Tab-separated table of C-alpha atoms and ligand atoms in Angstrom:
chain	number	residue	atom	x	y	z
Z	14	MET	CA	87.005	-18.059	23.546
Z	15	GLY	CA	85.908	-19.646	26.840
Z	16	ALA	CA	88.819	-18.070	28.716
Z	17	PHE	CA	88.110	-14.660	27.173
Z	18	VAL	CA	84.390	-14.774	27.941
Z	19	THR	CA	85.056	-15.947	31.511
Z	20	THR	CA	87.599	-13.160	32.049
Z	21	CYS	CA	85.024	-10.591	30.935
Z	22	ALA	CA	82.029	-12.159	32.714
Z	23	LEU	CA	83.420	-12.845	36.197
Z	24	PRO	CA	83.972	-9.215	37.321
Z	25	PRO	CA	80.379	-8.047	36.631
Z	26	LEU	CA	79.097	-11.293	38.150
Z	27	VAL	CA	80.851	-10.510	41.452
Z	28	LEU	CA	79.328	-7.022	41.516
Z	29	ILE	CA	75.872	-8.326	40.681
Z	30	LEU	CA	76.080	-10.990	43.393
Z	31	THR	CA	77.122	-8.473	46.046
Z	32	TYR	CA	74.083	-6.421	45.019
Z	33	PHE	CA	71.737	-9.428	45.174
Z	34	ALA	CA	73.034	-10.281	48.658
Z	35	SER	CA	72.360	-6.728	49.807
Z	36	ILE	CA	68.739	-6.766	48.537
Z	37	GLY	CA	68.269	-10.417	49.606
Z	38	LYS	CA	66.923	-11.630	46.263
Z	39	ILE	CA	67.618	-11.907	42.563
Z	40	THR	CA	66.226	-9.090	40.447
Z	41	LEU	CA	66.150	-8.795	36.680
Z	42	ASN	CA	65.593	-5.055	36.738
Z	43	LEU	CA	68.580	-4.013	34.627
Z	44	SER	CA	68.484	-0.322	35.474
Z	45	ASP	CA	68.614	-1.117	39.216
Z	46	ILE	CA	71.464	-3.563	38.669
Z	47	TYR	CA	73.327	-1.005	36.591
Z	48	ARG	CA	72.811	1.795	39.144
Z	49	HIS	CA	74.010	-0.304	42.073
Z	50	CYS	CA	76.857	-2.143	40.424
Z	51	PHE	CA	78.344	0.150	37.841
Z	52	SER	CA	77.744	3.790	38.779
Z	53	HIS	CA	80.363	4.214	41.495
Z	54	ASP	CA	81.576	7.481	42.934
Z	55	LEU	CA	85.162	7.990	41.711
Z	56	GLU	CA	86.390	9.452	44.993
Z	57	VAL	CA	84.935	6.565	47.024
Z	58	PHE	CA	86.364	4.089	44.545
Z	59	LEU	CA	89.850	5.614	44.841
Z	60	LYS	CA	89.688	5.472	48.645
Z	61	CYS	CA	88.643	1.814	48.504
Z	62	PHE	CA	91.401	1.100	46.023
Z	63	MET	CA	93.991	2.671	48.318
Z	64	GLY	CA	92.471	0.857	51.293
Z	65	LEU	CA	92.945	-2.456	49.496
Z	66	GLY	CA	96.513	-1.467	48.639
Z	67	ALA	CA	97.139	-0.825	52.360
Z	68	TRP	CA	95.571	-4.208	53.195
Z	69	PHE	CA	97.856	-5.940	50.713
Z	70	VAL	CA	100.951	-4.144	52.031
Z	71	PHE	CA	99.947	-5.044	55.601
Z	72	GLN	CA	99.769	-8.717	54.615
Z	73	VAL	CA	103.159	-8.500	52.892
Z	74	LEU	CA	104.615	-6.918	56.051
Z	75	CYS	CA	103.208	-9.782	58.137
Z	76	GLU	CA	104.797	-12.268	55.745
Z	77	ARG	CA	108.134	-10.416	55.902
Z	78	LEU	CA	108.331	-9.463	59.585
Z	79	LEU	CA	106.705	-12.298	61.514
Z	80	PRO	CA	108.732	-15.400	62.462
Z	81	TYR	CA	108.512	-18.044	59.771
Z	82	GLU	CA	109.478	-21.603	58.898
Z	83	LEU	CA	111.307	-22.046	55.605
Z	84	VAL	CA	109.804	-25.031	53.801
Z	85	SER	CA	110.716	-26.684	50.487
Z	86	GLY	CA	108.004	-27.013	47.864
Z	87	ALA	CA	107.428	-29.843	45.380
Z	88	VAL	CA	110.075	-30.709	42.784
Z	89	LEU	CA	109.876	-28.206	39.942
Z	90	PRO	CA	108.741	-29.484	36.543
Z	91	GLY	CA	111.595	-30.206	34.150
Z	92	THR	CA	114.113	-30.610	37.008
Z	93	LYS	CA	115.163	-33.697	38.966
Z	94	SER	CA	115.413	-32.268	42.447
Z	95	SER	CA	115.238	-28.520	42.356
Z	96	ARG	CA	112.642	-26.986	44.675
Z	97	LEU	CA	111.539	-23.503	45.691
Z	98	HIS	CA	111.421	-22.387	49.302
Z	99	TYR	CA	108.400	-20.826	50.986
Z	100	ARG	CA	108.120	-18.719	54.151
Z	101	ILE	CA	105.346	-20.352	56.182
Z	102	ASN	CA	103.775	-17.970	58.697
Z	103	GLY	CA	100.209	-17.532	57.414
Z	104	HIS	CA	98.691	-18.845	60.631
Z	105	LEU	CA	100.465	-16.226	62.705
Z	106	ALA	CA	99.556	-13.543	60.147
Z	107	PHE	CA	95.893	-14.567	60.540
Z	108	TRP	CA	95.891	-13.949	64.299
Z	109	VAL	CA	97.981	-10.784	64.094
Z	110	THR	CA	95.605	-9.354	61.472
Z	111	LEU	CA	92.479	-10.192	63.455
Z	112	SER	CA	93.923	-8.771	66.695
Z	113	PHE	CA	94.955	-5.608	64.881
Z	114	LEU	CA	91.515	-5.055	63.333
Z	115	VAL	CA	89.463	-5.915	66.389
Z	116	CYS	CA	91.621	-3.525	68.470
Z	117	PHE	CA	92.447	-0.954	65.792
Z	118	PRO	CA	94.778	1.597	67.453
Z	119	TYR	CA	94.234	5.365	67.104
Z	120	LEU	CA	95.042	8.577	68.992
Z	121	ASP	CA	92.038	10.436	70.455
Z	122	GLN	CA	91.716	14.246	70.581
Z	123	GLU	CA	93.817	14.370	73.735
Z	124	GLY	CA	96.561	12.332	72.102
Z	125	LYS	CA	95.787	9.190	74.129
Z	126	LEU	CA	96.087	5.786	72.517
Z	127	GLN	CA	92.654	4.196	72.077
Z	128	PHE	CA	91.367	1.047	70.366
Z	129	THR	CA	88.300	0.681	68.177
Z	130	THR	CA	86.474	-1.719	65.846
Z	131	ALA	CA	85.220	1.219	63.746
Z	132	PRO	CA	87.135	0.359	60.522
Z	133	LEU	CA	85.260	-2.950	60.359
Z	134	TYR	CA	81.919	-1.118	59.929
Z	135	LEU	CA	83.271	0.602	56.824
Z	136	LEU	CA	83.546	-2.768	55.084
Z	137	TYR	CA	79.769	-3.132	55.220
Z	138	ASP	CA	79.159	0.432	54.031
Z	139	TYR	CA	81.518	0.078	51.070
Z	140	TYR	CA	81.086	-3.616	50.247
Z	141	GLY	CA	80.225	-3.007	46.554
Z	142	ASP	CA	82.911	-0.349	46.110
Z	143	LEU	CA	85.512	-2.595	47.706
Z	144	ALA	CA	84.502	-5.428	45.382
Z	145	LEU	CA	84.992	-3.120	42.382
Z	146	ALA	CA	88.354	-1.954	43.759
Z	147	ALA	CA	89.417	-5.605	44.250
Z	148	ILE	CA	88.452	-6.400	40.649
Z	149	VAL	CA	90.547	-3.519	39.295
Z	150	TRP	CA	93.415	-4.443	41.606
Z	151	CYS	CA	93.352	-8.085	40.432
Z	152	THR	CA	93.155	-7.092	36.777
Z	153	LEU	CA	96.184	-4.804	37.096
Z	154	LEU	CA	98.167	-7.457	38.963
Z	155	SER	CA	97.280	-10.099	36.335
Z	156	ILE	CA	98.399	-7.782	33.520
Z	157	TYR	CA	101.684	-7.080	35.344
Z	158	LEU	CA	102.318	-10.790	35.953
Z	159	TYR	CA	101.508	-11.684	32.361
Z	160	LEU	CA	103.807	-9.033	30.871
Z	161	ASN	CA	106.519	-9.866	33.391
Z	162	SER	CA	106.442	-13.526	32.349
Z	163	PHE	CA	108.015	-12.494	29.005
Z	164	ARG	CA	110.877	-10.610	30.629
Z	165	ARG	CA	113.413	-13.406	30.935
Z	166	THR	CA	113.722	-16.709	29.171
Z	167	ASP	CA	114.788	-18.762	32.197
Z	168	LYS	CA	111.361	-18.621	33.865
Z	169	ILE	CA	109.437	-21.856	34.421
Z	170	LEU	CA	106.189	-21.631	32.476
Z	171	ALA	CA	103.001	-23.463	33.400
Z	172	GLU	CA	102.167	-26.160	30.895
Z	173	GLY	CA	98.523	-25.082	30.769
Z	174	GLY	CA	99.250	-21.379	30.305
Z	175	ASN	CA	101.822	-21.504	27.557
Z	176	SER	CA	99.712	-22.022	24.450
Z	177	GLY	CA	100.734	-18.838	22.620
Z	178	ASN	CA	97.133	-17.585	22.679
Z	179	HIS	CA	97.169	-14.337	24.698
Z	180	ALA	CA	93.586	-14.521	26.015
Z	181	TYR	CA	94.028	-18.120	27.144
Z	182	ASP	CA	97.487	-17.681	28.660
Z	183	PHE	CA	96.453	-14.477	30.434
Z	184	PHE	CA	93.574	-16.363	32.051
Z	185	MET	CA	95.420	-19.580	32.904
Z	186	GLY	CA	98.645	-17.897	33.970
Z	187	ARG	CA	101.846	-18.121	31.960
Z	188	GLU	CA	104.507	-18.248	34.645
Z	189	LEU	CA	104.300	-21.098	37.152
Z	190	ASN	CA	105.866	-19.472	40.210
Z	191	PRO	CA	106.326	-15.718	39.737
Z	192	ARG	CA	108.602	-14.212	42.367
Z	193	PRO	CA	109.888	-10.624	42.694
Z	194	THR	CA	113.674	-10.412	42.720
Z	195	ILE	CA	113.719	-7.888	45.592
Z	196	LEU	CA	111.907	-10.041	48.193
Z	197	GLU	CA	113.724	-13.278	48.937
Z	198	ASN	CA	111.444	-16.349	48.860
Z	199	PHE	CA	108.310	-14.240	48.344
Z	200	ASP	CA	106.006	-16.268	46.129
Z	201	TRP	CA	103.131	-14.262	44.585
Z	202	LYS	CA	100.952	-17.313	44.089
Z	203	GLU	CA	101.337	-18.974	47.479
Z	204	PHE	CA	100.931	-15.605	49.216
Z	205	CYS	CA	97.789	-14.569	47.311
Z	206	GLU	CA	96.204	-18.042	47.587
Z	207	LEU	CA	96.102	-17.885	51.374
Z	208	ARG	CA	96.371	-14.384	52.759
Z	209	PRO	CA	94.761	-11.204	51.359
Z	210	GLY	CA	91.612	-12.934	50.080
Z	211	LEU	CA	91.058	-15.696	52.634
Z	212	ILE	CA	91.788	-13.510	55.665
Z	213	GLY	CA	89.794	-10.755	53.961
Z	214	TRP	CA	86.787	-13.093	53.822
Z	215	VAL	CA	86.929	-13.636	57.611
Z	216	VAL	CA	87.282	-9.902	58.195
Z	217	LEU	CA	84.260	-9.148	55.984
Z	218	ASN	CA	82.233	-11.719	57.926
Z	219	LEU	CA	83.246	-10.107	61.210
Z	220	SER	CA	82.200	-6.735	59.895
Z	221	PHE	CA	78.766	-8.107	58.948
Z	222	ALA	CA	78.326	-9.621	62.420
Z	223	LEU	CA	79.106	-6.259	64.043
Z	224	VAL	CA	76.704	-4.429	61.741
Z	225	GLN	CA	73.974	-6.975	62.446
Z	226	LYS	CA	74.486	-6.338	66.161
Z	227	SER	CA	74.154	-2.606	65.706
Z	228	LYS	CA	70.985	-3.072	63.614
Z	229	LEU	CA	69.199	-5.810	65.592
Z	230	GLY	CA	70.758	-5.272	68.987
Z	231	TYR	CA	72.144	-8.827	68.973
Z	232	VAL	CA	74.123	-11.195	66.770
Z	233	SER	CA	71.872	-13.992	65.514
Z	234	GLY	CA	72.602	-17.703	65.994
Z	235	SER	CA	73.054	-18.150	62.246
Z	236	MET	CA	75.553	-15.287	62.085
Z	237	ILE	CA	77.572	-16.617	65.033
Z	238	VAL	CA	77.679	-20.158	63.660
Z	239	LEU	CA	78.496	-18.931	60.136
Z	240	ASN	CA	81.385	-16.809	61.426
Z	241	LEU	CA	82.688	-19.766	63.418
Z	242	PHE	CA	82.375	-22.266	60.544
Z	243	GLN	CA	83.907	-20.070	57.879
Z	244	GLY	CA	86.500	-18.804	60.350
Z	245	LEU	CA	87.398	-22.431	61.096
Z	246	TYR	CA	87.687	-23.180	57.356
Z	247	VAL	CA	90.113	-20.289	56.807
Z	248	TRP	CA	92.003	-20.950	60.041
Z	249	ASP	CA	92.390	-24.579	58.978
Z	250	ALA	CA	93.793	-23.589	55.564
Z	251	LEU	CA	96.334	-21.293	57.226
Z	252	TYR	CA	97.170	-23.710	60.012
Z	253	GLN	CA	97.849	-26.383	57.376
Z	254	GLU	CA	99.643	-23.878	55.121
Z	255	LYS	CA	102.395	-26.327	54.153
Z	256	ALA	CA	99.818	-28.686	52.666
Z	257	ILE	CA	99.069	-26.190	49.899
Z	258	LEU	CA	102.556	-26.704	48.461
Z	259	THR	CA	101.541	-30.051	46.953
Z	260	THR	CA	98.159	-28.922	45.564
Z	261	MET	CA	97.396	-28.499	41.890
Z	262	ASP	CA	97.257	-24.702	42.222
Z	263	ILE	CA	100.863	-24.507	43.358
Z	264	THR	CA	102.486	-27.377	41.451
Z	265	THR	CA	100.679	-27.128	38.102
Z	266	ASP	CA	98.616	-23.982	37.465
Z	267	GLY	CA	100.221	-20.753	36.338
Z	268	PHE	CA	99.490	-17.584	38.271
Z	269	GLY	CA	97.161	-15.758	35.893
Z	270	PHE	CA	93.819	-13.997	36.016
Z	271	MET	CA	91.989	-17.207	37.020
Z	272	LEU	CA	93.882	-17.566	40.292
Z	273	VAL	CA	94.591	-13.881	40.971
Z	274	PHE	CA	90.929	-12.974	40.569
Z	275	GLY	CA	89.740	-16.149	42.264
Z	276	ASP	CA	91.964	-15.613	45.299
Z	277	MET	CA	91.477	-11.914	45.886
Z	278	ALA	CA	88.116	-10.877	44.383
Z	279	TRP	CA	85.975	-13.993	43.993
Z	280	VAL	CA	86.745	-15.655	47.334
Z	281	PRO	CA	86.334	-12.667	49.673
Z	282	PHE	CA	83.362	-11.097	47.911
Z	283	THR	CA	81.290	-14.119	46.919
Z	284	TYR	CA	82.143	-16.439	49.818
Z	285	SER	CA	80.985	-13.700	52.222
Z	286	LEU	CA	77.561	-13.395	50.540
Z	287	GLN	CA	75.854	-15.461	53.242
Z	288	ALA	CA	77.062	-13.221	56.060
Z	289	ARG	CA	76.095	-10.130	54.051
Z	290	TYR	CA	72.658	-11.651	53.481
Z	291	LEU	CA	72.198	-12.466	57.184
Z	292	VAL	CA	72.708	-8.827	58.208
Z	293	ASP	CA	69.290	-7.908	56.808
Z	294	TYR	CA	67.497	-11.209	56.209
Z	295	ASP	CA	68.261	-13.436	59.159
Z	296	PRO	CA	65.877	-16.426	59.169
Z	297	ALA	CA	65.822	-16.653	63.006
Z	298	LEU	CA	66.517	-20.403	63.091
Z	299	ASN	CA	65.714	-22.235	66.319
Z	300	SER	CA	68.261	-24.197	68.381
Z	301	LEU	CA	67.283	-27.557	66.916
Z	302	GLN	CA	67.712	-26.308	63.347
Z	303	LEU	CA	71.074	-24.782	64.260
Z	304	MET	CA	72.182	-28.024	65.896
Z	305	VAL	CA	71.342	-30.093	62.809
Z	306	ILE	CA	73.316	-27.642	60.656
Z	307	VAL	CA	76.267	-27.807	63.056
Z	308	LEU	CA	76.244	-31.611	62.702
Z	309	VAL	CA	76.157	-31.339	58.896
Z	310	ASN	CA	79.132	-28.995	59.034
Z	311	PHE	CA	81.140	-31.289	61.296
Z	312	LEU	CA	80.384	-34.276	59.104
Z	313	GLY	CA	81.742	-32.335	56.120
Z	314	TYR	CA	84.744	-31.078	58.082
Z	315	ARG	CA	85.597	-34.548	59.320
Z	316	ILE	CA	85.590	-36.008	55.805
Z	317	PHE	CA	87.416	-33.008	54.306
Z	318	ARG	CA	90.133	-32.749	56.955
Z	319	GLY	CA	90.375	-36.503	57.530
Z	320	ALA	CA	90.925	-37.244	53.829
Z	321	ASN	CA	93.349	-34.383	53.177
Z	322	SER	CA	95.404	-35.127	56.298
Z	323	GLN	CA	95.447	-38.867	55.590
Z	324	LYS	CA	96.873	-38.309	52.115
Z	325	ASP	CA	99.309	-35.679	53.333
Z	326	LEU	CA	100.604	-37.904	56.145
Z	327	PHE	CA	100.795	-40.942	53.888
Z	328	ARG	CA	102.851	-39.037	51.342
Z	329	LYS	CA	105.205	-37.668	54.017
Z	330	ASP	CA	105.608	-40.781	56.166
Z	331	PRO	CA	103.795	-43.964	55.034
Z	332	SER	CA	105.163	-45.878	58.027
Z	333	SER	CA	103.486	-43.638	60.623
Z	334	GLU	CA	101.002	-45.270	63.041
Z	335	GLU	CA	97.879	-43.574	61.621
Z	336	VAL	CA	98.389	-44.675	58.011
Z	337	LYS	CA	100.673	-47.732	57.961
Z	338	HIS	CA	97.683	-50.122	57.852
Z	339	LEU	CA	96.232	-48.544	54.689
Z	340	SER	CA	96.406	-50.429	51.404
Z	341	TYR	CA	97.854	-48.739	48.332
Z	342	LEU	CA	98.741	-49.210	44.706
Z	343	LYS	CA	102.440	-48.856	43.923
Z	344	THR	CA	102.763	-46.993	40.634
Z	345	LYS	CA	105.503	-47.137	37.993
Z	346	ARG	CA	106.054	-43.439	38.654
Z	347	GLY	CA	107.266	-44.354	42.137
Z	348	THR	CA	104.470	-42.785	44.207
Z	349	ARG	CA	101.725	-44.772	45.935
Z	350	LEU	CA	97.991	-44.248	45.539
Z	351	LEU	CA	95.898	-44.992	48.619
Z	352	THR	CA	93.146	-47.546	48.017
Z	353	SER	CA	91.625	-47.772	51.484
Z	354	GLY	CA	90.706	-45.399	54.313
Z	355	TYR	CA	89.039	-42.229	53.061
Z	356	TRP	CA	90.634	-42.637	49.630
Z	357	GLY	CA	89.192	-46.118	49.243
Z	358	LEU	CA	85.669	-44.701	49.628
Z	359	ALA	CA	85.808	-42.395	46.624
Z	360	ARG	CA	88.542	-40.798	44.537
Z	361	LYS	CA	87.513	-37.254	45.448
Z	362	ILE	CA	86.030	-37.818	48.873
Z	363	ASN	CA	87.847	-34.683	50.116
Z	364	TYR	CA	85.804	-32.596	47.647
Z	365	THR	CA	82.597	-34.210	48.947
Z	366	GLY	CA	83.448	-33.199	52.520
Z	367	ASP	CA	84.278	-29.684	51.389
Z	368	TRP	CA	80.957	-29.371	49.574
Z	369	ILE	CA	78.946	-30.658	52.547
Z	370	MET	CA	80.539	-27.970	54.708
Z	371	GLY	CA	79.632	-25.342	52.095
Z	372	LEU	CA	76.050	-26.581	52.045
Z	373	SER	CA	75.769	-26.190	55.815
Z	374	TRP	CA	76.808	-22.515	55.488
Z	375	CYS	CA	73.986	-21.958	52.991
Z	376	LEU	CA	71.439	-23.731	55.196
Z	377	LEU	CA	72.148	-21.173	57.933
Z	378	CYS	CA	70.401	-18.594	55.752
Z	379	GLY	CA	67.085	-20.483	55.649
Z	380	PHE	CA	65.037	-21.070	52.509
Z	381	GLU	CA	63.587	-17.640	51.715
Z	382	SER	CA	66.059	-16.809	48.952
Z	383	ILE	CA	68.328	-18.653	46.553
Z	384	VAL	CA	71.022	-15.960	46.765
Z	385	PRO	CA	72.918	-17.506	49.735
Z	386	TYR	CA	72.807	-20.884	47.951
Z	387	PHE	CA	74.966	-19.478	45.193
Z	388	TYR	CA	78.007	-20.886	46.992
Z	389	ALA	CA	76.755	-24.499	47.036
Z	390	ILE	CA	75.723	-24.325	43.369
Z	391	TYR	CA	78.930	-22.695	42.165
Z	392	PHE	CA	81.147	-24.886	44.356
Z	393	CYS	CA	79.512	-28.041	43.014
Z	394	ILE	CA	80.314	-26.944	39.451
Z	395	LEU	CA	83.865	-25.946	40.435
Z	396	LEU	CA	84.579	-29.261	42.157
Z	397	ILE	CA	83.190	-31.353	39.288
Z	398	HIS	CA	85.292	-29.384	36.802
Z	399	ARG	CA	88.364	-29.535	39.055
Z	400	SER	CA	87.977	-33.281	39.562
Z	401	GLU	CA	87.895	-33.736	35.791
Z	402	ARG	CA	91.040	-31.666	35.357
Z	403	ASP	CA	92.775	-33.656	38.095
Z	404	ASP	CA	91.574	-36.944	36.630
Z	405	HIS	CA	93.026	-35.932	33.276
Z	406	MET	CA	96.338	-34.888	34.834
Z	407	CYS	CA	96.570	-38.100	36.861
Z	408	HIS	CA	95.884	-40.059	33.716
Z	409	VAL	CA	98.774	-38.298	32.009
Z	410	LYS	CA	101.013	-38.769	35.095
Z	411	TYR	CA	100.146	-42.384	35.899
Z	412	GLY	CA	98.900	-43.905	32.611
Z	413	ASP	CA	97.687	-47.505	33.106
Z	414	ASP	CA	98.232	-47.313	36.861
Z	415	TRP	CA	95.549	-44.652	37.042
Z	416	MET	CA	93.105	-46.888	35.160
Z	417	GLU	CA	93.928	-49.698	37.555
Z	418	TYR	CA	93.356	-47.367	40.521
Z	419	LYS	CA	89.992	-46.298	39.079
Z	420	LYS	CA	88.969	-49.953	38.898
Z	421	ILE	CA	89.822	-50.453	42.588
Z	422	VAL	CA	88.124	-47.185	43.642
Z	423	PRO	CA	85.308	-46.795	41.103
Z	424	TYR	CA	83.373	-43.928	42.706
Z	425	ARG	CA	84.324	-40.297	42.347
Z	426	PHE	CA	82.363	-38.434	45.036
Z	427	ILE	CA	79.809	-40.595	46.867
Z	428	PRO	CA	80.628	-44.248	47.682
Z	429	GLY	CA	78.197	-46.588	45.951
Z	430	VAL	CA	76.435	-43.787	44.066
Z	431	ILE	CA	78.605	-41.661	41.791
X	5	NDP	P1	93.611	-33.152	46.013
X	5	NDP	O1	94.041	-32.790	47.393
X	5	NDP	O2	92.535	-34.158	45.879
X	5	NDP	O3	94.914	-33.597	45.242
X	5	NDP	C1	94.885	-34.310	44.028
X	5	NDP	C2	96.206	-35.031	43.879
X	5	NDP	O4	96.366	-35.984	44.948
X	5	NDP	C3	96.286	-35.869	42.621
X	5	NDP	O5	96.707	-35.055	41.522
X	5	NDP	C4	97.343	-36.885	42.999
X	5	NDP	O6	98.600	-36.204	42.869
X	5	NDP	C5	97.073	-37.138	44.471
X	5	NDP	N1	96.182	-38.277	44.675
X	5	NDP	C6	94.989	-38.521	44.086
X	5	NDP	N2	94.447	-39.667	44.539
X	5	NDP	C7	95.327	-40.149	45.449
X	5	NDP	C8	95.336	-41.309	46.285
X	5	NDP	N3	94.354	-42.186	46.248
X	5	NDP	N4	96.385	-41.501	47.103
X	5	NDP	C9	97.405	-40.618	47.158
X	5	NDP	N5	97.440	-39.492	46.392
X	5	NDP	C10	96.419	-39.263	45.557
X	5	NDP	O7	93.090	-31.928	45.191
X	5	NDP	P2	93.136	-30.349	45.266
X	5	NDP	O8	94.539	-29.877	45.346
X	5	NDP	O9	92.301	-29.931	44.113
X	5	NDP	O10	92.314	-29.966	46.599
X	5	NDP	C11	92.818	-29.865	47.922
X	5	NDP	C12	91.661	-29.427	48.831
X	5	NDP	O11	91.339	-28.050	48.576
X	5	NDP	C13	90.375	-30.232	48.618
X	5	NDP	O12	89.853	-30.652	49.839
X	5	NDP	C14	89.423	-29.241	47.941
X	5	NDP	O13	88.089	-29.491	48.343
X	5	NDP	C15	89.940	-27.905	48.442
X	5	NDP	N6	89.655	-26.814	47.491
X	5	NDP	C16	88.871	-25.763	47.937
X	5	NDP	C17	88.560	-24.720	47.086
X	5	NDP	C18	87.707	-23.577	47.558
X	5	NDP	O14	87.495	-22.632	46.797
X	5	NDP	N7	87.157	-23.610	48.759
X	5	NDP	C19	89.065	-24.685	45.695
X	5	NDP	C20	89.866	-25.837	45.365
X	5	NDP	C21	90.144	-26.856	46.220
X	5	NDP	P3	100.047	-36.932	43.046
X	5	NDP	O15	99.819	-38.386	42.950
X	5	NDP	O16	100.890	-36.366	41.964
X	5	NDP	O17	100.497	-36.506	44.415
C-alpha cells in the first residue's frame, strides 16, 4: 500500500513543488494549483517530451562515443566471483554536455556556423512542462523495465523487489541490473543514476542563472554560489563515478520506479527548486552572509567527501598511507569495518556531511519562504530512512559483528548527540 501510494503521490508532488518555487510560496488555492500543474498544452507537452528524448539520446551517445575506462562492479549476489563491467566516462560526458549547451551550434540565415545559449532559456520557460514530460518518460521506462524483467528466467532479481506483489515490485524494481542486449556493457541503472538527471540538474541551474541575469541585469551572489556548490556536488559524483559501483543503489536495489523516477524526475526538478526560486525572489545576501554559508558548505563537503573517500580507499587498499593507521573491526564475513577516522565519529557521518551541504544551499535563499527549504527537510527524512535500511542490511550481512561495531561506534549521525 505504501509503495502504491508513493508511486501515485510523487508525480503530482513534483509538479506542485515546481509551481510553488515559481510563485515563491506555498499556496493552498486548489484551483490555482490545478491550473498551473495539470492543465498543460498538449503540443507543448509533446515538444518537451521529444526534447527530453533527445537529451536522453545525447547522453547515451556520450556514453557510447567518448573514451571510457572499463571497470568491474561488485560481486553479483548468488555468485562467488562474477561481476558486471561498466563504462566509466561520466565525468567527460559532463564537460562535453556543458560545452555543447553553453555554445549550442546553429546555422544563421547566411548559412554561417554560430553559437548560442538560447536553448538554455527555454528550460526556464517550460520548467513545469518539462517536469511533466520527465514524469511520463520515467513512468514509461519503469513499466518497460518491469515487464522486461519477466522476459527471461536467468535474470538476477533484486531481493527487495521480488515479493510477487506487482505494486511493490514495480516501485522497488524487480531486476537488479537491467541491461539491453544490443548495447554492450550499457547498464540502465548506473547510467540513469548519474547522467540524464544529475547533469540535467546542473543545466537547469545554469538556465535559471541566465534568466536571472536577463531579468535583473546581473547574476546575484546567491545564484553564483548556488550554481558553484551544486555544480561541485554533481561534478564530484561524476568525477568519483567508480565509487557508485559499491553503493546500495547499485549492489542491492532493483531498478524500478523508485530509482527511475528519483534519478530523472525528482532529482533534476526538485533539487533545482532553489535556483528557480532565486530567479524571482533573490534575498540579496551581503558578503558576510555569503561567506558564512560558503564555510557551512565546505564543512559539509569536507565531511562528506572525506568520509566517502576514506571508506573507498580503505576498501580498495587498506595498506595505503592515508588509511593504514585507522583501527577496524575484522568481521567473520571477511570485510573490515572502520572504527576510527571519520567512521569512528558516527556510523553515518557521510550522510551528516551531505545534509550540511544541502542546508547551505537552502540558506542561500534567505528566510522569506519555506519553499527552498524543501530540500533540507526532504533530505533529512530520506537519509534517516536510508540509514535505517542500511543498518538493517548490515545487520543481516554482519550479524553479531554489526552489533559489536555499533557498540564501538554508538552514534549514527552526530558524535556525542545522536
Ligand atoms: P554508504 O556509503 O554509507 O555505504 C554503506 C555501506 O558501507 C554499508 O552497507 C557497508 O557495506 C559499508 N560500511 C558501513 N560502515 C562501514 C565502516 N565503518 N567501514 C567500512 N565500511 C562500512 O551509503 P550510501 O551508498 O547510502 O551513500 C553514499 C553517499 O551517497 C553518501 O554520502 C550519501 O549521503 C549520498 N547519497 C546522496 C543522495 C542524494 O540524493 N543526494 C541519495 C543517497 C545517498 P559493506 O560492508 O558491505 O561494504
